[in-house]
Coordinates of C-alpha atoms and ligand atoms in Angstrom, one line a residue:
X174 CA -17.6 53.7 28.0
X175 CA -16.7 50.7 25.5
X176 CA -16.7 52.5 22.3
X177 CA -17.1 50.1 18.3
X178 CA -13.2 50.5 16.8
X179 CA -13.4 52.4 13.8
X180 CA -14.2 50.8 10.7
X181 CA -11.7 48.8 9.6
X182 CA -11.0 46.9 12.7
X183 CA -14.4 46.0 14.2
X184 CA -17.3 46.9 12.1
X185 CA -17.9 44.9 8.9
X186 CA -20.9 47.2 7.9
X187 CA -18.4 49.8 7.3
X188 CA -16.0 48.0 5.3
X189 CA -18.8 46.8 3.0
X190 CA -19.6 50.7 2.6
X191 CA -15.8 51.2 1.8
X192 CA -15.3 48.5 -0.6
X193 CA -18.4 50.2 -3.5
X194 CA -18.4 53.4 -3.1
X195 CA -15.8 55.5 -0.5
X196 CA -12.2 55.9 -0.9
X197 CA -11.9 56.7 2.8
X198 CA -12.7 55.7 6.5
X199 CA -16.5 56.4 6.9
X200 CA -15.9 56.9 10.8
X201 CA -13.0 59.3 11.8
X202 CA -13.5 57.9 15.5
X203 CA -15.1 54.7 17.6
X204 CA -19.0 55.1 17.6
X205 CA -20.4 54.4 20.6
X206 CA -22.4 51.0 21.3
X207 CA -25.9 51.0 21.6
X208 CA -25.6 47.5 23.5
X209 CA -22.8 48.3 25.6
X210 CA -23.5 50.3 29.0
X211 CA -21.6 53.4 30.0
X212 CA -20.4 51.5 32.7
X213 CA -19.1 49.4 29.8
X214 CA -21.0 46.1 30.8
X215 CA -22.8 44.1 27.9
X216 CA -26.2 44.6 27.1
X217 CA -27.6 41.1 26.1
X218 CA -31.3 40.6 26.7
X219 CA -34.6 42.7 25.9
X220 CA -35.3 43.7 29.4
X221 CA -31.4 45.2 30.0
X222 CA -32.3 47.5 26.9
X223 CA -35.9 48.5 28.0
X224 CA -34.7 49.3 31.8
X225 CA -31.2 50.5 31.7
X226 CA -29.8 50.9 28.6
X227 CA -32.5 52.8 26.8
X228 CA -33.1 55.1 29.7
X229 CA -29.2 55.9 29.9
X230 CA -29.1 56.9 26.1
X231 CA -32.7 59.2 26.5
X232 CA -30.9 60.6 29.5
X233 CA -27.5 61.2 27.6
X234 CA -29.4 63.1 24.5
X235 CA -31.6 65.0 26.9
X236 CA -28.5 66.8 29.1
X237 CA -25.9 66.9 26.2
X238 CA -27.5 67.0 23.0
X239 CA -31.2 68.3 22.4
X240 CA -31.6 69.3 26.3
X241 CA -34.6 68.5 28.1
X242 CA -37.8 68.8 27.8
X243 CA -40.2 70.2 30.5
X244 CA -42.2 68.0 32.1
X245 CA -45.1 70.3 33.0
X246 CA -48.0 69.0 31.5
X247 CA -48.7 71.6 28.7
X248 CA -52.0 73.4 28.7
X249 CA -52.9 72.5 25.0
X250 CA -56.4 73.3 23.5
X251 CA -57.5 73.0 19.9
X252 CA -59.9 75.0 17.5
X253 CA -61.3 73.5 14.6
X254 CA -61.3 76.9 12.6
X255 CA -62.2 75.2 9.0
X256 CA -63.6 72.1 7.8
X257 CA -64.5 71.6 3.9
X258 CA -65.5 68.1 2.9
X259 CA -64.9 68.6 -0.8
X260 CA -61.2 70.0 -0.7
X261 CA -59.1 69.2 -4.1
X262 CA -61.5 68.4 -6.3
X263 CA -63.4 66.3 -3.9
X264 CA -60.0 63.8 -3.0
X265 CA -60.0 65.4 0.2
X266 CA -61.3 66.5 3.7
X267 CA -59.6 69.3 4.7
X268 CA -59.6 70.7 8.4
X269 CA -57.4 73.7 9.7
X270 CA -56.9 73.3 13.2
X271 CA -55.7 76.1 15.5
X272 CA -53.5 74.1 18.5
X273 CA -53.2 76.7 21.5
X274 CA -50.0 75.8 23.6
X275 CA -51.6 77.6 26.7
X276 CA -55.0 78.2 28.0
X277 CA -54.5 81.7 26.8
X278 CA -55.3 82.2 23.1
X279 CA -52.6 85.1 22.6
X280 CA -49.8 83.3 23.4
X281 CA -47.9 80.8 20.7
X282 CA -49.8 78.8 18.9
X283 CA -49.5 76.1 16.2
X284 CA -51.9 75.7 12.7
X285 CA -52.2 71.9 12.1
X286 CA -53.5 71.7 8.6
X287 CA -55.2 67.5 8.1
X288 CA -56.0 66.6 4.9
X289 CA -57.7 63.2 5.2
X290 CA -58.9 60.7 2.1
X291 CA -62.6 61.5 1.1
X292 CA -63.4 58.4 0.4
X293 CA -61.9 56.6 3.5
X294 CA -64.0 53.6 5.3
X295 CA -63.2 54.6 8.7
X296 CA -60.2 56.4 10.2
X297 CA -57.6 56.4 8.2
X298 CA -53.9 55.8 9.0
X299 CA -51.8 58.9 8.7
X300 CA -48.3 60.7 8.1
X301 CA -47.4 63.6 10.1
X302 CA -44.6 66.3 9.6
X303 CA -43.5 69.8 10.2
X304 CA -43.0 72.0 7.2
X305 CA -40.3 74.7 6.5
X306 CA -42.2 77.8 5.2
X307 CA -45.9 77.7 6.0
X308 CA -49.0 75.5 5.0
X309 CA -49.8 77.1 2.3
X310 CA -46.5 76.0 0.8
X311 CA -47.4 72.3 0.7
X312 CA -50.2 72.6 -1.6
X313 CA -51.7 75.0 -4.3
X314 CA -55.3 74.3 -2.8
X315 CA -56.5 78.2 -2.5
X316 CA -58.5 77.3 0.6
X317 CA -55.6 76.8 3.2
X318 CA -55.3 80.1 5.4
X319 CA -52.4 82.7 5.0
X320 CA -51.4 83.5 8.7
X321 CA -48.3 85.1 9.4
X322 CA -44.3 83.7 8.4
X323 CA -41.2 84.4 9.5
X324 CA -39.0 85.8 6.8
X325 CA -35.3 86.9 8.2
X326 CA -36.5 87.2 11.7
X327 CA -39.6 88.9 10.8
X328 CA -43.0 88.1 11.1
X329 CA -45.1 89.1 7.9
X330 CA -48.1 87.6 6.1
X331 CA -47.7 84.6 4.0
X332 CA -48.1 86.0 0.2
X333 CA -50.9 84.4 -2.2
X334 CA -47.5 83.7 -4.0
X335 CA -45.9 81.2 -2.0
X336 CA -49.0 78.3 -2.4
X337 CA -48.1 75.5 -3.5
X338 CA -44.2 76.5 -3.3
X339 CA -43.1 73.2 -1.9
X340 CA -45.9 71.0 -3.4
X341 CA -43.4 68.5 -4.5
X342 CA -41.7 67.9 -1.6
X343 CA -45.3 66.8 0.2
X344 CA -47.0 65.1 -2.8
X345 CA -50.2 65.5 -0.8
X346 CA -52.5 64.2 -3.6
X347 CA -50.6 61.2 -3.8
X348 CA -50.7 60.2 -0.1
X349 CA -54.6 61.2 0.2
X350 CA -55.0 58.6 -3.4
X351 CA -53.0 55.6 -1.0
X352 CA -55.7 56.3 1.7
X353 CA -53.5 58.1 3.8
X354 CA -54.4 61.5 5.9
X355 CA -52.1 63.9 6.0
X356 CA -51.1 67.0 9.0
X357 CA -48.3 69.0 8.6
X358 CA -47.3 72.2 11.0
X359 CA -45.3 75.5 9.7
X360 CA -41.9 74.6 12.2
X361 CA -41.8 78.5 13.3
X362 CA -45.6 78.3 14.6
X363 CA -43.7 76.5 17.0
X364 CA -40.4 78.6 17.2
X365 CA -38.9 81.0 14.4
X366 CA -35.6 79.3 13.5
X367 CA -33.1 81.8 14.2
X368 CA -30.9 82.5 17.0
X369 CA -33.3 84.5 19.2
X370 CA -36.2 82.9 18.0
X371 CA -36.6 81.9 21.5
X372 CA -38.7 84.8 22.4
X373 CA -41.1 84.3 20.0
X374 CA -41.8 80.5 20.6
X375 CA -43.0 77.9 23.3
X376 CA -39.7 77.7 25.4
X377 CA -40.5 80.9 26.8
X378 CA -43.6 79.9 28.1
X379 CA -41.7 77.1 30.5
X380 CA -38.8 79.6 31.3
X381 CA -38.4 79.3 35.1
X382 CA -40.1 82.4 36.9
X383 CA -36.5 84.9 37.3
X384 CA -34.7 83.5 34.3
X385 CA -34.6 85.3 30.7
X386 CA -32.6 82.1 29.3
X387 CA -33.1 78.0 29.4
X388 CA -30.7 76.0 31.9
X389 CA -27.0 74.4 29.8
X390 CA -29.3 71.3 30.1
X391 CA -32.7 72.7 28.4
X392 CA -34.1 72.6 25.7
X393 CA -33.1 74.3 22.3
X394 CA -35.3 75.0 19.3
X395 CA -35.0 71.0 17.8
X396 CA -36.6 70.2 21.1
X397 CA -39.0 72.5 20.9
X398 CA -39.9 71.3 17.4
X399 CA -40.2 67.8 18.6
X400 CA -42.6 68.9 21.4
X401 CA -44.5 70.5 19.0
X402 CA -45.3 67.6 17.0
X403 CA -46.4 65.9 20.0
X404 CA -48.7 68.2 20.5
X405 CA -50.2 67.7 17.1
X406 CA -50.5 64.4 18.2
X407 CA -52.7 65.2 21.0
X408 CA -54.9 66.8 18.9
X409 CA -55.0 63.5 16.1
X410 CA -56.3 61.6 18.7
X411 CA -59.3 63.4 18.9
X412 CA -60.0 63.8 15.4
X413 CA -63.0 60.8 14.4
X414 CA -60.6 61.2 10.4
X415 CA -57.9 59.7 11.7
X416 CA -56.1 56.5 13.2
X417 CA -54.3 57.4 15.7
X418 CA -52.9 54.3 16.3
X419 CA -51.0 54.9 12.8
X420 CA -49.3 57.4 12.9
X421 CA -45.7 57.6 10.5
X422 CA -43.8 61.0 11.2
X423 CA -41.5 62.1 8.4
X424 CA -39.2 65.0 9.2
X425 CA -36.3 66.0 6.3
X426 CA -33.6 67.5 7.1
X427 CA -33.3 69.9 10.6
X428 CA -37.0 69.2 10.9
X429 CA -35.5 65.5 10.4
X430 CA -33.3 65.7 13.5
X431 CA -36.2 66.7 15.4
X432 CA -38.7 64.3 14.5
X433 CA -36.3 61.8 15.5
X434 CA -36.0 63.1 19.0
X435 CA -39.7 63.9 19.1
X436 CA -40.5 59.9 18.7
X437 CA -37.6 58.9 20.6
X438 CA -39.8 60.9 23.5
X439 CA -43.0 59.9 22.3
X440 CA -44.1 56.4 21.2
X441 CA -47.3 57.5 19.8
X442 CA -45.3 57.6 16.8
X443 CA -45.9 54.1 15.1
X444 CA -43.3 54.8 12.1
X445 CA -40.3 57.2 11.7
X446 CA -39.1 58.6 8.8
X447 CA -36.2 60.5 8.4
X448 CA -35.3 62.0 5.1
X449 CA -31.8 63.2 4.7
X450 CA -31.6 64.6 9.1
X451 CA -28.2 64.4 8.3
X452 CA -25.4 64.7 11.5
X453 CA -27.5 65.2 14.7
X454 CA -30.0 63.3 13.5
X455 CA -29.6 59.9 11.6
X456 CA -26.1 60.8 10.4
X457 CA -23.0 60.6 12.3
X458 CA -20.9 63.2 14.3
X459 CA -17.9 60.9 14.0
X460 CA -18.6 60.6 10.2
X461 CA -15.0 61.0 8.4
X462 CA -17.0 62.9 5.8
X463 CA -20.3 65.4 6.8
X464 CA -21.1 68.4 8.3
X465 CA -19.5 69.0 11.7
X466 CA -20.7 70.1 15.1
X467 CA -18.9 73.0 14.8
X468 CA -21.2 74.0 11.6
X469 CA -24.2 73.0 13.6
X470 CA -23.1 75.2 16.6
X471 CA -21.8 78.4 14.3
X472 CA -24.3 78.4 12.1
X473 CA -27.6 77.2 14.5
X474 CA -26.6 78.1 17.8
X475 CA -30.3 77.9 19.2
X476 CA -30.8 74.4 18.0
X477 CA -28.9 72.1 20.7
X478 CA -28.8 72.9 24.2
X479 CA -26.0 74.9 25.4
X480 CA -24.0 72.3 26.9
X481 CA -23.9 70.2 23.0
X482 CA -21.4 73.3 22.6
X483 CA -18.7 72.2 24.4
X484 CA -18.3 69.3 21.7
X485 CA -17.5 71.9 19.3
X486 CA -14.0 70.2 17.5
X487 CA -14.7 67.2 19.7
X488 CA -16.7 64.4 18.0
X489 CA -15.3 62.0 19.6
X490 CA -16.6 63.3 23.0
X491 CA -20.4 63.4 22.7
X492 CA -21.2 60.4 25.0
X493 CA -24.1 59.3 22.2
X494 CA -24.5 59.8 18.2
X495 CA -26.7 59.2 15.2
X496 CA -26.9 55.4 16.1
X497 CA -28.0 55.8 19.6
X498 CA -30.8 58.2 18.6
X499 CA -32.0 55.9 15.9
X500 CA -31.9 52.6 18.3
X501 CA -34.5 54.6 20.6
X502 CA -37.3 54.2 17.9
X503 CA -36.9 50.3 18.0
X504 CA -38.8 47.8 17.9
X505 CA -40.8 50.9 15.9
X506 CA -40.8 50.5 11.7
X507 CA -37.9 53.1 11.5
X508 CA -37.3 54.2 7.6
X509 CA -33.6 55.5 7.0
X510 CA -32.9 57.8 3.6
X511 CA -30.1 59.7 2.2
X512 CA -29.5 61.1 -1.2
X513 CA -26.6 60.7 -3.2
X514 CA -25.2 64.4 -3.4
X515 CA -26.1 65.3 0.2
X516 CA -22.5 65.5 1.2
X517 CA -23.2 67.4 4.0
X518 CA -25.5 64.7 5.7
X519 CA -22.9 61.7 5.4
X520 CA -25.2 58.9 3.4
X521 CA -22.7 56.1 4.1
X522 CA -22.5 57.5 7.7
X523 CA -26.8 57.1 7.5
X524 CA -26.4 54.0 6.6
X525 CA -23.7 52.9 8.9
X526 CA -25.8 54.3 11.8
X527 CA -29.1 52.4 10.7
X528 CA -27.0 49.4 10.5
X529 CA -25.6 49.5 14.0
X530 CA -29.1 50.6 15.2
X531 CA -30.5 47.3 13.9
X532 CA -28.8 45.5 16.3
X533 CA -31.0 47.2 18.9
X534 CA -34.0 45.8 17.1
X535 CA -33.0 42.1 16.5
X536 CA -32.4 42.3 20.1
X537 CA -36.2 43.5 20.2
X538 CA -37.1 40.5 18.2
X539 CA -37.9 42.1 14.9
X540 CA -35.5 41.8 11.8
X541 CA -33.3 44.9 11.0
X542 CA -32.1 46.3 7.8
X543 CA -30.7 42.5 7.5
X544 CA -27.7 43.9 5.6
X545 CA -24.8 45.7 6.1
X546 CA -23.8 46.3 2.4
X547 CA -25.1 50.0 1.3
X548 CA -27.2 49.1 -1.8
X549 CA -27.2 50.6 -5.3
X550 CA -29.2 53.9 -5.8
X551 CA -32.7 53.8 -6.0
X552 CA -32.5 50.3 -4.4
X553 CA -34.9 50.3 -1.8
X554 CA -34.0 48.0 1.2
X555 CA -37.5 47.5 2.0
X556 CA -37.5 43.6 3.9
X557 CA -37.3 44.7 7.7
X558 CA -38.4 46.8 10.7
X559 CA -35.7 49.2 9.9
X560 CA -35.5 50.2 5.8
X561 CA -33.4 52.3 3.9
X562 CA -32.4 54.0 0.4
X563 CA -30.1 56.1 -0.8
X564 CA -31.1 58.0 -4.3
X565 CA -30.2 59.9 -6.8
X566 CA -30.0 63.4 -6.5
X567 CA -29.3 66.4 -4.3
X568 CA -31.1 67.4 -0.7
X569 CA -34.5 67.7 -1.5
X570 CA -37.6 65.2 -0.7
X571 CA -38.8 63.7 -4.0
X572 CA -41.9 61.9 -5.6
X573 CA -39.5 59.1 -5.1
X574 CA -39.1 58.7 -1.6
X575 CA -42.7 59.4 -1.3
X576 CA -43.4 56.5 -2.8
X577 CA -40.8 54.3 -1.2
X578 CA -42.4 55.5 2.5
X579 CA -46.3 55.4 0.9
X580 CA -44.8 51.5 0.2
X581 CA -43.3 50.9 3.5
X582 CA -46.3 52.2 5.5
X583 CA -48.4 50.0 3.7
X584 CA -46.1 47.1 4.7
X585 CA -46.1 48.3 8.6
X586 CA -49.8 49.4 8.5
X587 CA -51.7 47.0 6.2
X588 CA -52.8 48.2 2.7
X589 CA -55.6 50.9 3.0
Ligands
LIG1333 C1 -28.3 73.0 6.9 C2 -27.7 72.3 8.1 C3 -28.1 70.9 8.2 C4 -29.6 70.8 8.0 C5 -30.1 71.5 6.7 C6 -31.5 71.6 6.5 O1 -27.6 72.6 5.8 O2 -26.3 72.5 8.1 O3 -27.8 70.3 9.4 O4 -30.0 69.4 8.0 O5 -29.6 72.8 6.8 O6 -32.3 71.6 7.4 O7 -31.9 71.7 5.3

């Protein structure tokens, strides 16, 4: 495979990110093309990309990095279990949604939680995401149910105490005033996050009859995450609230790296956002400076598939990275972000991966970042398909950034 020669010999974007702000290399090894084959041939027209190309790299990220996911069609069915037309103060509809991932009802199941604009003429346009600690952490409103957590491996009720607890991180009264709806899941409805968690979550129900673990090629909890969200999908697109057709998927952080792979898979998702997903997800493993694999396989085991293990010390052997996983969203309205103290995700290595990626999307026709100089914090780079900011601050998401991605669906979507 033709791999890009580290940054100061052949890529320019990286030497623009060296000259303001790094004192070293941002790549510690050649990134590997998205426009070059692994048979090493050129890829130079629309048509190569769609066919071959693109279906190499899915292919590449399915065995090595996030491992398949199962075909099988999944048995999904949804129960409205709440609707109230006059949530917060009458800004908001407010359904709670009960997604069953077999035709059982005792088996895993997933709480959707859709707030949607009172006032809305029509179906309105929509951001989706999974949350870290429960719905009732993404808003004070008293109304949204209190099923059960996992804390430490343990399942136990959600407490009245934690409403509201992340409230800033979802700003859901200021996405519902831009006419946007808003769903978000509790990630360990899907599968607990812990090594183990396996048992509790939806891999277990595809586990081949006679086998107590996935294949080295399936599936790990990332791609069971990304499922998940697809499933929430299924369900958007029979609510009469929402426009399916506009759907913008913001994942931060691990729940970052798997909303990329979930739209990757699933191109029902019409904008991609992904705040701070760090290495695995936007980020780079071959960043000079960010967390490695060997972090991500110590410290997550259950997140890859087993055979991403075997690149434990060796960057420079995954077949794919960061910039490969964000080419797969193109020609998609793809929205990049890093913040200025996130060490650990790399935010010149984000921006060096959602420059490369760009390339993949002028090939597409659309205009990319259209720069390869990282800008300023709090810049916005707001003018193409692909868009991207690094701010101020540590790992978090902000008001900020909300407002940057409120903005930049507006520009994709049309202004509600
Ligand atoms: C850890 C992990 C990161 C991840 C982050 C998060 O820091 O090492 O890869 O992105 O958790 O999900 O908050």
């Amino acid at each position: 495979m033709r791999m890009l020669w580290a940054a100061a010999l052949l890529i320019p974007a990286a030497l623009g990110i060296l000259a303001q702000n790094e004192p070293g290399a941002v790549l510690k090894y050649p990134l590997p093309d998205a426009l070059v084959s692994s048979d090493g041939k050129p890829v130079r027209d629309a048509q190569t990309w769609r066919k071959n190309r693109r279906p190499e790299i899915m292919r590449l990220f399915a065995d090595q990095v996030f491992g398949e996911t199962p075909s099988a069609r999944p048995e999904v069915h949804f129960r409205v279990t709440s609707t109230d037309d006059h949530a917060l103060n009458g800004l908001a509809v407010r359904k709670q949604i009960t997604v069953y991932f077999s035709q059982q009802e005792t088996g895993p199941r997933m709480r959707l939680l859709l707030y949607s604009p009172a006032k809305s003429r029509g179906r309105a346009p929509v951001f989706i995401g999974l949350n870290f600690f429960g719905n009732e952490t993404v808003n004070a409103d008293p109304e949204i149910d209190l099923p059960e957590v996992w804390i430490k491996g343990q399942k136990a009720p959600a407490q009245e105490s934690a409403r509201g607890g992340n409230a800033q991180q979802w700003q859901v009264e200021k996405v519902l005033s831009r006419g946007f709806a808003l769903a978000t899941a509790y990630c360990g409805d899907i599968e607990p996050d812990f090594a183990g968690g396996m048992e509790f979550g939806v891999r277990q129900l595809f586990l081949r009859p006679g086998r107590s673990k996935p294949a080295d090629s399936a599936w790990g909890t990332l791609g069971a995450w990304a499922w998940g969200l697809s499933r929430a999908v299924d369900y958007l697109q029979t609510d009469p609230d929402v426009d399916a057709k506009k759907i913008a998927l913001i994942g931060h952080s691990r729940l970052g790296k798997a909303s990329l792979w979930s739209a990757a898979q699933d191109t029902r998702f019409s904008v991609v956002i992904s705040n701070e997903s760090g290495v695995g997800g936007a980020s780079l493993y071959r960043a000079a400076a960010a967390e490695t694999i060997e972090h991500l396989n110590t410290a997550f085991p259950h997140w890859f598939c087993v055979n991403f293990h075997q690149y434990t010390g060796h960057p420079d052997r995954v077949p794919v990275d960061g910039n490969l996983l964000l080419s797969l969203i193109a020609p998609r309205p793809l929205y990049v972000a890093s913040a200025e103290l996130d060490h650990s995700s790399g935010p010149p290595a984000e921006f060096l991966s959602a420059v490369e990626a760009s390339k993949v999307y002028e090939l597409l026709g659309k205009r990319g970042l259209g720069t390869d100089k990282q800008p300023p914090l709090n810049q916005p780079i707001l003018t193409g398909t692909v868009a991207y900011h690094v701010r101020d601050g540590k790992h978090d998401v902000t008001a900020f950034d909300w407002d940057q991605y409120l903005a930049f669906a507006e520009l994709q979507f049309g202004r509600q």
